PDB file of C-alpha atoms in Angstrom:
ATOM      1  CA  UNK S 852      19.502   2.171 -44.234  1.00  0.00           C
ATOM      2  CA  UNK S 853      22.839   1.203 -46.674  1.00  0.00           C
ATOM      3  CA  UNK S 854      25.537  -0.435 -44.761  1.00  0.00           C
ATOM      4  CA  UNK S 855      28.766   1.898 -44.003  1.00  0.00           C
ATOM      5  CA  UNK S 856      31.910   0.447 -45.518  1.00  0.00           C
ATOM      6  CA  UNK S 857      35.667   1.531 -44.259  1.00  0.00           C
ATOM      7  CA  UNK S 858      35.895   3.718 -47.383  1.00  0.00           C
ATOM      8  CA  UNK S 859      33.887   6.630 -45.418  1.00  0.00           C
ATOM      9  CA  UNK S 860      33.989   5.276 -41.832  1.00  0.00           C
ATOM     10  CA  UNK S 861      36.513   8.075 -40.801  1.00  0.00           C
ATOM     11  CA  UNK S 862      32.500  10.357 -40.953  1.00  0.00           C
ATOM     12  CA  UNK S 863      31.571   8.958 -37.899  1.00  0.00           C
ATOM     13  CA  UNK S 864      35.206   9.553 -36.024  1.00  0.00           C
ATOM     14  CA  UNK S 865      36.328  12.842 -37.380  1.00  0.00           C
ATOM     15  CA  UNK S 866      35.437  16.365 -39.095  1.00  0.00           C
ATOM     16  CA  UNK S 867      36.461  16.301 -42.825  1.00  0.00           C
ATOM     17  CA  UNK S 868      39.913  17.845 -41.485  1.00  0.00           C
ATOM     18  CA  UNK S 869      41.708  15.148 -39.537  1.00  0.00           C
ATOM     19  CA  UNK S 870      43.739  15.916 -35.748  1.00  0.00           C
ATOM     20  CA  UNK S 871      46.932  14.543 -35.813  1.00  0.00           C
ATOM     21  CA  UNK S 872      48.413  12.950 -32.880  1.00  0.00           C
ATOM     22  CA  UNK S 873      50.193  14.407 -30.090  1.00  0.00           C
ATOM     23  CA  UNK S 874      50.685  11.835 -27.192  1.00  0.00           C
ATOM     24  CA  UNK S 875      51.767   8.502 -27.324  1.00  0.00           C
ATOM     25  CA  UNK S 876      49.195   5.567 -27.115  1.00  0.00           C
ATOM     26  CA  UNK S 877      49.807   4.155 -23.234  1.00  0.00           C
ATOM     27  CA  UNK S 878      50.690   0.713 -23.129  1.00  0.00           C
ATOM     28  CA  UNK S 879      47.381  -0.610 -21.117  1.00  0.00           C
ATOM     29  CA  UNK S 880      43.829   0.041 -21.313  1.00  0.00           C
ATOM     30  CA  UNK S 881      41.949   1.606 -18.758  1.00  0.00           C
ATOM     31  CA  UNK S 882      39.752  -0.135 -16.628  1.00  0.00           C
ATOM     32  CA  UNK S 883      36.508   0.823 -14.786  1.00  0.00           C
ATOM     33  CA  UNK S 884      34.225  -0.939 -12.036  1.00  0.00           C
ATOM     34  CA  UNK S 885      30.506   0.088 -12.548  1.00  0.00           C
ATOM     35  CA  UNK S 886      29.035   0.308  -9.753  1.00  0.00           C
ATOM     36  CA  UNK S 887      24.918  -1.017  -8.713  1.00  0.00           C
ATOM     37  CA  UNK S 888      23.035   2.513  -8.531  1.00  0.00           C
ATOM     38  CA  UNK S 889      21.869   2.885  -5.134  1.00  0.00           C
ATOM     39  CA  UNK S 890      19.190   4.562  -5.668  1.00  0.00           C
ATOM     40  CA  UNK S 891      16.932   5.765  -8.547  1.00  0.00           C
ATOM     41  CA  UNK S 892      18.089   7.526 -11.704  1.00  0.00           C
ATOM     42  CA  UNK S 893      15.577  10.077 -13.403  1.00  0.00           C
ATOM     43  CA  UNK S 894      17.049  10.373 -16.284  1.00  0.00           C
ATOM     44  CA  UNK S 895      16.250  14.270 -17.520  1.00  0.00           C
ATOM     45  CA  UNK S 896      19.775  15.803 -18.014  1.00  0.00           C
ATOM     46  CA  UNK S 897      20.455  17.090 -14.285  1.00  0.00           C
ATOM     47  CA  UNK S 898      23.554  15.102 -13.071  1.00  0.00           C
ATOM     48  CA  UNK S 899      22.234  15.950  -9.282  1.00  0.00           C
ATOM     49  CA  UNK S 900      20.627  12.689  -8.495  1.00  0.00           C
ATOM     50  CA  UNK S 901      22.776  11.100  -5.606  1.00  0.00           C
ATOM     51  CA  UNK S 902      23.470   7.948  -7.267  1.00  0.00           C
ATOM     52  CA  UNK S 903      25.661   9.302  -9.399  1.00  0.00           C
ATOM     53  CA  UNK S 904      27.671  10.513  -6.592  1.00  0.00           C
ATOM     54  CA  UNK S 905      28.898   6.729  -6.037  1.00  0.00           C
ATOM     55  CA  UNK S 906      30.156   6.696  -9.730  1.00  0.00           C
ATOM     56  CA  UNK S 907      33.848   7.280 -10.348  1.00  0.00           C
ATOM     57  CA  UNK S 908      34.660   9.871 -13.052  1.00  0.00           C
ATOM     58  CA  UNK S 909      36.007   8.625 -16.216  1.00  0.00           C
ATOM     59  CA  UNK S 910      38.175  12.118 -17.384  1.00  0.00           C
ATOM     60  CA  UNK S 911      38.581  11.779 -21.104  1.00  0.00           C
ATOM     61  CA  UNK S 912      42.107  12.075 -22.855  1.00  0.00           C
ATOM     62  CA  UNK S 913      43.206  14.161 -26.220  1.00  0.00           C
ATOM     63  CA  UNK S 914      45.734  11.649 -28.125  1.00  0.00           C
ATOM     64  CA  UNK S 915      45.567  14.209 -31.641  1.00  0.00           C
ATOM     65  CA  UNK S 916      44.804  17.507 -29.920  1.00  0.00           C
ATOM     66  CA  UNK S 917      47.361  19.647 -27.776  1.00  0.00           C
ATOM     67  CA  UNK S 918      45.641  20.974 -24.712  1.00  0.00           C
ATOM     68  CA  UNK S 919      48.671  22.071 -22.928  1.00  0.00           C
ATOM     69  CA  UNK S 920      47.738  26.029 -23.118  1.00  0.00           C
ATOM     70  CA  UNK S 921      44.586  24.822 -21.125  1.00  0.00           C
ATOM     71  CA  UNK S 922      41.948  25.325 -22.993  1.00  0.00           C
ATOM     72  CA  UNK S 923      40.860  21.864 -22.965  1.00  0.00           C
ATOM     73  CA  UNK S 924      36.923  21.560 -23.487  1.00  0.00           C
ATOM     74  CA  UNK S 925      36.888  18.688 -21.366  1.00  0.00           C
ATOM     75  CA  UNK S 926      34.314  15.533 -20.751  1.00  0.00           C
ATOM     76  CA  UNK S 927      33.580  13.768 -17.731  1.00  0.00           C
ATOM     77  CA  UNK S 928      31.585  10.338 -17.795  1.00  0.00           C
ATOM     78  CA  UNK S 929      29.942   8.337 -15.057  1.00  0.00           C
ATOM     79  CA  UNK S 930      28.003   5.132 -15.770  1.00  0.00           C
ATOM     80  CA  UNK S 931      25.583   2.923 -13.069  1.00  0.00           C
ATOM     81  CA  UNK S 932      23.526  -0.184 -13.801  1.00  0.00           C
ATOM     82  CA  UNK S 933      20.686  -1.817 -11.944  1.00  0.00           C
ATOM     83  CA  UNK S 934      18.849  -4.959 -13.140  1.00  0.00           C
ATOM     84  CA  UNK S 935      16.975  -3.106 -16.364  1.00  0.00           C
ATOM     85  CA  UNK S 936      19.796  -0.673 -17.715  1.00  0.00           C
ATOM     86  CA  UNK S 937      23.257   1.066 -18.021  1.00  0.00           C
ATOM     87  CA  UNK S 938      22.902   4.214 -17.228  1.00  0.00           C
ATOM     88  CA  UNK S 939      25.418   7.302 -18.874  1.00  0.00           C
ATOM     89  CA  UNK S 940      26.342  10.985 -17.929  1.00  0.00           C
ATOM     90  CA  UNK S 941      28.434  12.694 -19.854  1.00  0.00           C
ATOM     91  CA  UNK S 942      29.301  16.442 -18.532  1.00  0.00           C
ATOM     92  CA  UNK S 943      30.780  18.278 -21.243  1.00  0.00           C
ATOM     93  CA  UNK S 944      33.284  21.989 -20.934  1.00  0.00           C
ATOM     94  CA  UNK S 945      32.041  23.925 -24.461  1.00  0.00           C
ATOM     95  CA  UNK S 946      32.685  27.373 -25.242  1.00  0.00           C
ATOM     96  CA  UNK S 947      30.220  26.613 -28.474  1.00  0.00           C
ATOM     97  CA  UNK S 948      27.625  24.933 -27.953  1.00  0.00           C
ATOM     98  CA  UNK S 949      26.680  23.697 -31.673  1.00  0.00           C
ATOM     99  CA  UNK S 950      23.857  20.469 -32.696  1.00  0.00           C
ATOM    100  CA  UNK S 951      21.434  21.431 -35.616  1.00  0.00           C
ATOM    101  CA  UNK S 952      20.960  17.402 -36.097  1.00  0.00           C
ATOM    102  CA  UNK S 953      17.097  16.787 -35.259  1.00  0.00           C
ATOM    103  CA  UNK S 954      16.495  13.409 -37.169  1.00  0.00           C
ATOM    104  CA  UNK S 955      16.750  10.133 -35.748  1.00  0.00           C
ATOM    105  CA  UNK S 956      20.123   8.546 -37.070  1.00  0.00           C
ATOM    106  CA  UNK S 957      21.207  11.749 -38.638  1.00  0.00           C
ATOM    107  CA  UNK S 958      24.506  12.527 -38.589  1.00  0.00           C
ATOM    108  CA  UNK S 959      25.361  14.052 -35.500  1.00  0.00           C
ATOM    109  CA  UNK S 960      28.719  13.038 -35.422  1.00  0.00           C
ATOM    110  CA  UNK S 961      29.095  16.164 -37.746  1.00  0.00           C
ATOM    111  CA  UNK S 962      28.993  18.500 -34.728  1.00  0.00           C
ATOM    112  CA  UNK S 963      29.365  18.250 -30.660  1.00  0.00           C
ATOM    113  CA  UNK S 964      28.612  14.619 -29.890  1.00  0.00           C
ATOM    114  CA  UNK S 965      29.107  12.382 -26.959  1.00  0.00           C
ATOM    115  CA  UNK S 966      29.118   8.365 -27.855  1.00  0.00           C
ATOM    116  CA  UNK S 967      29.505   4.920 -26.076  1.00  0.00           C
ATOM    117  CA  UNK S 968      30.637   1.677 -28.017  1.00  0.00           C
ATOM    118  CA  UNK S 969      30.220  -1.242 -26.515  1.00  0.00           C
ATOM    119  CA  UNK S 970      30.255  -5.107 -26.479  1.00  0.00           C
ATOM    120  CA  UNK S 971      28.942  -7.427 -23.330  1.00  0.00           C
ATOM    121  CA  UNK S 972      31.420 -10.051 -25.167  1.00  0.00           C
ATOM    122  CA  UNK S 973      34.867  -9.273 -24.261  1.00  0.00           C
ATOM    123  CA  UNK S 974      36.119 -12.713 -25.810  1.00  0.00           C
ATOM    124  CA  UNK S 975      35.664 -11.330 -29.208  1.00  0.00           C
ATOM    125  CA  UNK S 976      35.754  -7.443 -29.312  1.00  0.00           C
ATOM    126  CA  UNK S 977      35.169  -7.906 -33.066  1.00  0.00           C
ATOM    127  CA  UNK S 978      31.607  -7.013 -33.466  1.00  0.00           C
ATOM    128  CA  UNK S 979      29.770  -3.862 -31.404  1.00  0.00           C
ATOM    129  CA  UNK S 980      27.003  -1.373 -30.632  1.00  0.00           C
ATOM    130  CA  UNK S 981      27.394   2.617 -31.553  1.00  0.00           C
ATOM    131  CA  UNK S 982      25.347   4.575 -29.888  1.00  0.00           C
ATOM    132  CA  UNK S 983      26.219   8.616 -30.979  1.00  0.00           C
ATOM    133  CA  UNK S 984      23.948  11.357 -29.234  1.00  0.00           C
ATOM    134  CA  UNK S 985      24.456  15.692 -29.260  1.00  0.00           C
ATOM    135  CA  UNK S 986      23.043  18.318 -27.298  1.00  0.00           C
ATOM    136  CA  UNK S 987      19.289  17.568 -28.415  1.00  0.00           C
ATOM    137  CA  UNK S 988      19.005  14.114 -27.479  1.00  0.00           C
ATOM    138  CA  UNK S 989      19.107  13.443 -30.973  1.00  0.00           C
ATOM    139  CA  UNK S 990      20.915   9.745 -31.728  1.00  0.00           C
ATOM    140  CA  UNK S 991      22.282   7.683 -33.798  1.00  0.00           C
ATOM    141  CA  UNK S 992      22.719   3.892 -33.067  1.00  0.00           C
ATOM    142  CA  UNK S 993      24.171   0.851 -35.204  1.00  0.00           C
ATOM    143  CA  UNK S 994      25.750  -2.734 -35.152  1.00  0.00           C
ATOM    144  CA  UNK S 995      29.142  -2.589 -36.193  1.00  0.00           C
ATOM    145  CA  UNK S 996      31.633  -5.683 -37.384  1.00  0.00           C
ATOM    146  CA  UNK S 997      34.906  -6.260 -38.315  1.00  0.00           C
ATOM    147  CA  UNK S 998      36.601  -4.145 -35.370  1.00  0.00           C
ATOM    148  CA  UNK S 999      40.226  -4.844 -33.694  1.00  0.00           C
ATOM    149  CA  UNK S1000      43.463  -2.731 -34.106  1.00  0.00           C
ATOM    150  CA  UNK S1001      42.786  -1.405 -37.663  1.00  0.00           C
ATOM    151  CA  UNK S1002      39.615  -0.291 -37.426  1.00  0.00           C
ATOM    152  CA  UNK S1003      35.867  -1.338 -38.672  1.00  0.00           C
ATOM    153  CA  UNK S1004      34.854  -2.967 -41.834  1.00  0.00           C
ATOM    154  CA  UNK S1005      31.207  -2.208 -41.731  1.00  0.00           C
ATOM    155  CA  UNK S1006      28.229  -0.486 -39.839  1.00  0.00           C
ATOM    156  CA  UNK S1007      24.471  -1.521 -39.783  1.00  0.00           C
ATOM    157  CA  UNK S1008      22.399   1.348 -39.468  1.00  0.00           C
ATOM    158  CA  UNK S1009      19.555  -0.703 -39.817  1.00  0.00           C
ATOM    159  CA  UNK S1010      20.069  -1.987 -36.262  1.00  0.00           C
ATOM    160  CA  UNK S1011      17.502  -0.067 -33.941  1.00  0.00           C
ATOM    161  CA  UNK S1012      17.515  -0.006 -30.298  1.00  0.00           C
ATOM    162  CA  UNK S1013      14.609   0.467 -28.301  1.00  0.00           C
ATOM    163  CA  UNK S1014      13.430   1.449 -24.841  1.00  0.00           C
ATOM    164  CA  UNK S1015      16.530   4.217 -24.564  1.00  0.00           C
ATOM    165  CA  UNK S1016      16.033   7.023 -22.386  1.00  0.00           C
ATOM    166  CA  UNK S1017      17.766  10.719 -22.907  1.00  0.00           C
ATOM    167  CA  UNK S1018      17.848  13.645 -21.332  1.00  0.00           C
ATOM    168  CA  UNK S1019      20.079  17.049 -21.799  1.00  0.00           C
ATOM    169  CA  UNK S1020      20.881  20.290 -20.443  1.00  0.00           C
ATOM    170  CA  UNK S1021      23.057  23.328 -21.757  1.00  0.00           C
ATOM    171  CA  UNK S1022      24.151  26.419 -20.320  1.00  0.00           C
ATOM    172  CA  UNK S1023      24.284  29.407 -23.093  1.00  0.00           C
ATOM    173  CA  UNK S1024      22.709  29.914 -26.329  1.00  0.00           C
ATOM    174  CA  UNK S1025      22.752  26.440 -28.787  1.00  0.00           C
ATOM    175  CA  UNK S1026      24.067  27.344 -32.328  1.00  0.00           C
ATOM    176  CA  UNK S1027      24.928  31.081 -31.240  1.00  0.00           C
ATOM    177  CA  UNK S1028      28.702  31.300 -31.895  1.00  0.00           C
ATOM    178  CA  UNK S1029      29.054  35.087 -31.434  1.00  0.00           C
ATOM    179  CA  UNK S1030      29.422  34.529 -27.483  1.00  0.00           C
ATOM    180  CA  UNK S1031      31.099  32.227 -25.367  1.00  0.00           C
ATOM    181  CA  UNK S1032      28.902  29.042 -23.728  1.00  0.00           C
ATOM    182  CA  UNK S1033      29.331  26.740 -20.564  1.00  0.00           C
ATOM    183  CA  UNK S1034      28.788  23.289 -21.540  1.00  0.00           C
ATOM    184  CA  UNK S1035      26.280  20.554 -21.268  1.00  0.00           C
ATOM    185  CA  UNK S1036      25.125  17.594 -19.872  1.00  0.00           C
ATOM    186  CA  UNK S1037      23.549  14.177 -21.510  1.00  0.00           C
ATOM    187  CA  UNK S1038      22.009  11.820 -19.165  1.00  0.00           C
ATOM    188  CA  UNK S1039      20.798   7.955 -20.656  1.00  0.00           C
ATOM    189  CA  UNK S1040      19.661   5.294 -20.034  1.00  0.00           C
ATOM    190  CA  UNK S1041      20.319   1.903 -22.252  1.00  0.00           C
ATOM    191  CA  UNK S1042      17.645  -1.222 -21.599  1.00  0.00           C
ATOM    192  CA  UNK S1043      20.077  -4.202 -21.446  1.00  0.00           C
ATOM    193  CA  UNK S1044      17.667  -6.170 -24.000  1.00  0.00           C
ATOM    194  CA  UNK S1045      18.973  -3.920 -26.723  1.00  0.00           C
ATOM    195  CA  UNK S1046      22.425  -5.987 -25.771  1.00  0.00           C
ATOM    196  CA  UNK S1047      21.298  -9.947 -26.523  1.00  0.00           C
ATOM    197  CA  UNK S1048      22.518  -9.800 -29.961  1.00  0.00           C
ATOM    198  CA  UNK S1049      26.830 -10.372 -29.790  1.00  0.00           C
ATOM    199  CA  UNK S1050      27.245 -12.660 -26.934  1.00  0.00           C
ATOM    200  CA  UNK S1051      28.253 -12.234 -23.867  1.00  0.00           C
ATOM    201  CA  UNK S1052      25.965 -12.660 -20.176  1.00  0.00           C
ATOM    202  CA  UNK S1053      22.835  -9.796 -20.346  1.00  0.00           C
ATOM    203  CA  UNK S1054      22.202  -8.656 -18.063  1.00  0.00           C
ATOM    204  CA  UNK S1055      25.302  -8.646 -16.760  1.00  0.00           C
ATOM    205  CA  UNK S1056      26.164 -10.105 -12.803  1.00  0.00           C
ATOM    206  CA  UNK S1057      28.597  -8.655 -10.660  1.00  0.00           C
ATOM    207  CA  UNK S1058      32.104  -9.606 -11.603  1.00  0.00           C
ATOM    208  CA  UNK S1059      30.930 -10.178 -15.416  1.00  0.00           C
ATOM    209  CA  UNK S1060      33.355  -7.695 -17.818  1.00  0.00           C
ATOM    210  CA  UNK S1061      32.124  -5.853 -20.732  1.00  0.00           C
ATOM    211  CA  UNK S1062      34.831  -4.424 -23.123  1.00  0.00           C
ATOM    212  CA  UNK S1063      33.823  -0.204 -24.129  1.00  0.00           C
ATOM    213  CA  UNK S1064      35.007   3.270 -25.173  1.00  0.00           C
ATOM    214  CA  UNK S1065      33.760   6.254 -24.357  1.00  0.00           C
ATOM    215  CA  UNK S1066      34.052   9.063 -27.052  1.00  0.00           C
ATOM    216  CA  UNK S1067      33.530  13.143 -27.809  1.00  0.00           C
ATOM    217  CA  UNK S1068      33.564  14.613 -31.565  1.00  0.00           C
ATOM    218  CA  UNK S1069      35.058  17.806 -32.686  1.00  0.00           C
ATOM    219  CA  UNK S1070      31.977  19.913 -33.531  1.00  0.00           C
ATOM    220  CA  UNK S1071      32.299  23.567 -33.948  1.00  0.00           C
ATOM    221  CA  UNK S1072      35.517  24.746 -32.411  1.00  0.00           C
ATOM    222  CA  UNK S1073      36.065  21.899 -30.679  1.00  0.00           C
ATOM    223  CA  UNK S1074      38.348  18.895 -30.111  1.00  0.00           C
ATOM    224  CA  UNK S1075      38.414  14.565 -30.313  1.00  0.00           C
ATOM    225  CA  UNK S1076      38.913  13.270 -27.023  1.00  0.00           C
ATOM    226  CA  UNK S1077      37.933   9.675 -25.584  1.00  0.00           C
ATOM    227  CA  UNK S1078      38.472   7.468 -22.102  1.00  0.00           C
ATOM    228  CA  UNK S1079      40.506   4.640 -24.168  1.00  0.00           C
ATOM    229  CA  UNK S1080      42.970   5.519 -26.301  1.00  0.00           C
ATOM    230  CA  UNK S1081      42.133   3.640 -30.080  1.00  0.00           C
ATOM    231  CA  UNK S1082      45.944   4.092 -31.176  1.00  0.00           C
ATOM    232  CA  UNK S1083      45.112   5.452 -34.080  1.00  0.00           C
ATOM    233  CA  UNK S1084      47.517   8.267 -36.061  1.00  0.00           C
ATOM    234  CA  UNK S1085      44.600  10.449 -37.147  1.00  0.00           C
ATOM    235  CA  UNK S1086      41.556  10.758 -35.147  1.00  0.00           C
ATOM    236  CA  UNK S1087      39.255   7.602 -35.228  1.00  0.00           C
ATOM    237  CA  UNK S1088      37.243   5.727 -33.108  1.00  0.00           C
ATOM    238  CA  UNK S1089      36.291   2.691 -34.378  1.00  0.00           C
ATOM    239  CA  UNK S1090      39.323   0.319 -33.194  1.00  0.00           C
ATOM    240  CA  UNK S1091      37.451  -2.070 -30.926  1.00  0.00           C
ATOM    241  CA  UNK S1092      41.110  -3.949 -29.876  1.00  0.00           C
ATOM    242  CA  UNK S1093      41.660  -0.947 -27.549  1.00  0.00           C
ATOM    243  CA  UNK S1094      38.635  -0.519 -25.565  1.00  0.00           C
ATOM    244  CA  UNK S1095      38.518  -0.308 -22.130  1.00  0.00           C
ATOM    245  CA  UNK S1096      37.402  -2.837 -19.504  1.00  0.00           C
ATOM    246  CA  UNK S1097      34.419  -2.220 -17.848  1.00  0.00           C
ATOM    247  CA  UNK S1098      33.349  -4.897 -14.725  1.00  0.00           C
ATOM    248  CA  UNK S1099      30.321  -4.712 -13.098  1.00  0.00           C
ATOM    249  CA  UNK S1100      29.328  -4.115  -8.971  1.00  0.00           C
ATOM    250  CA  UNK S1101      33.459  -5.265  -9.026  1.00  0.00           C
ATOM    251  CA  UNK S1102      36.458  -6.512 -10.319  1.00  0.00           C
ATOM    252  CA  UNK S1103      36.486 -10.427 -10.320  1.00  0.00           C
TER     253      UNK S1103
END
């Protein structure tokens, strides 16, 4: 597949009409301890398994979107590792449920879509992996370079991962916008071989620091939202120099 130059990058971080912002960018990036699942993960879109009761919740934030009325439809993200993955739930508020995406790599940034980009080298933040997934299970994944406060210069679709594990859940009727929906839930599971390619210790040992961001797309109805702030004016992702801090088992 063609690399994606900065010309149309703004197609994987925003519908063709753009959120403005409506919060200031805070000062620090979040941080995060993952914690060492304590027991097993069966990864089938229930968020019930009790090892994901030891993982904090990462609430994400709405920098171009005003949720002050309260109709926020908001996203909740937990992550675990154990010696053969990083593991991701995202729990997601949605009145309209919407993902008509079916094809490996398609572009399901166009509707409801959780993502997770992420480096295991947080010396150089410059260079990434994109993983983009909706309501299906359908996903999208790709290298991409030239990242920091400005945003990405170019995305490698060609880049396959292998090994990942998905499962999802909804509650109300998928593409069906004459009623209101619930939400759903995305569970995953990311080998860490698909991470040996940017540097950084894989797998990682407790104390070792990965730099990430966690991300949500508009879809139908909906709004941008994200755990790290990327700064940005307009809604957009890709601007690596913000992601959050992420340390495994504990800080160091």
């Amino acid at each position: 597949m063609p690399t994606l130059r900065l010309t149309a990058l703004l197609l994987l971080a925003a519908a063709p009409v753009l959120s403005e912002r409506v919060q200031a960018p805070p000062a620090q990036v979040p941080e995060t301890v993952i914690p060492r699942a304590a027991g097993s993960i069966v990864v089938d879109g229930d968020p019930g398994d009790a090892a994901w009761r030891q993982a904090p919740p990462l609430e994400f934030i709405f920098p171009w979107d005003d949720v002050s009325g309260g109709d926020a439809q908001s996203t909740v993200a937990r992550m675990l590792y154990d010696d053969d993955a990083l593991y991701l739930l995202y729990e997601c508020v949605d009145p309209y449920l919407d993902a008509e995406v079916t094809e490996h790599d398609g572009p399901v940034y166009e509707e409801d879509a959780v993502e997770i980009f992420v480096t295991p080298n947080p010396s150089d933040v410059s260079a990434y992996f994109g993983y983009e997934m909706n309501i299906r299970g359908v996903w999208l994944d790709y290298l991409a370079f030239g990242g920091g406060e400005h945003g990405t210069e170019s995305i490698h679709f060609e880049w396959q991962a292998e090994g990942v594990l998905m499962g999802t859940s909804h509650d109300g009727t998928l593409n069906d916008h004459s009623d209101t929906d619930t939400g759903w839930v995305l569970e995953m599971a990311i080998p860490f071989d698909n991470f040996r390619h940017l540097g950084g210790r894989v797998p990682p040992e407790p104390g070792d620091e990965w730099r990430l961001n966690l991300n949500r797309t508009k879809g139908y109805e909906g709004q941008f939202s994200m755990w790290s702030d990327s700064h940005a004016d307009e809604a957009s992702f890709h601007h690596s120099a913000f992601f959050g801090r992420a340390f495994f088992g504990r800080r160091p």
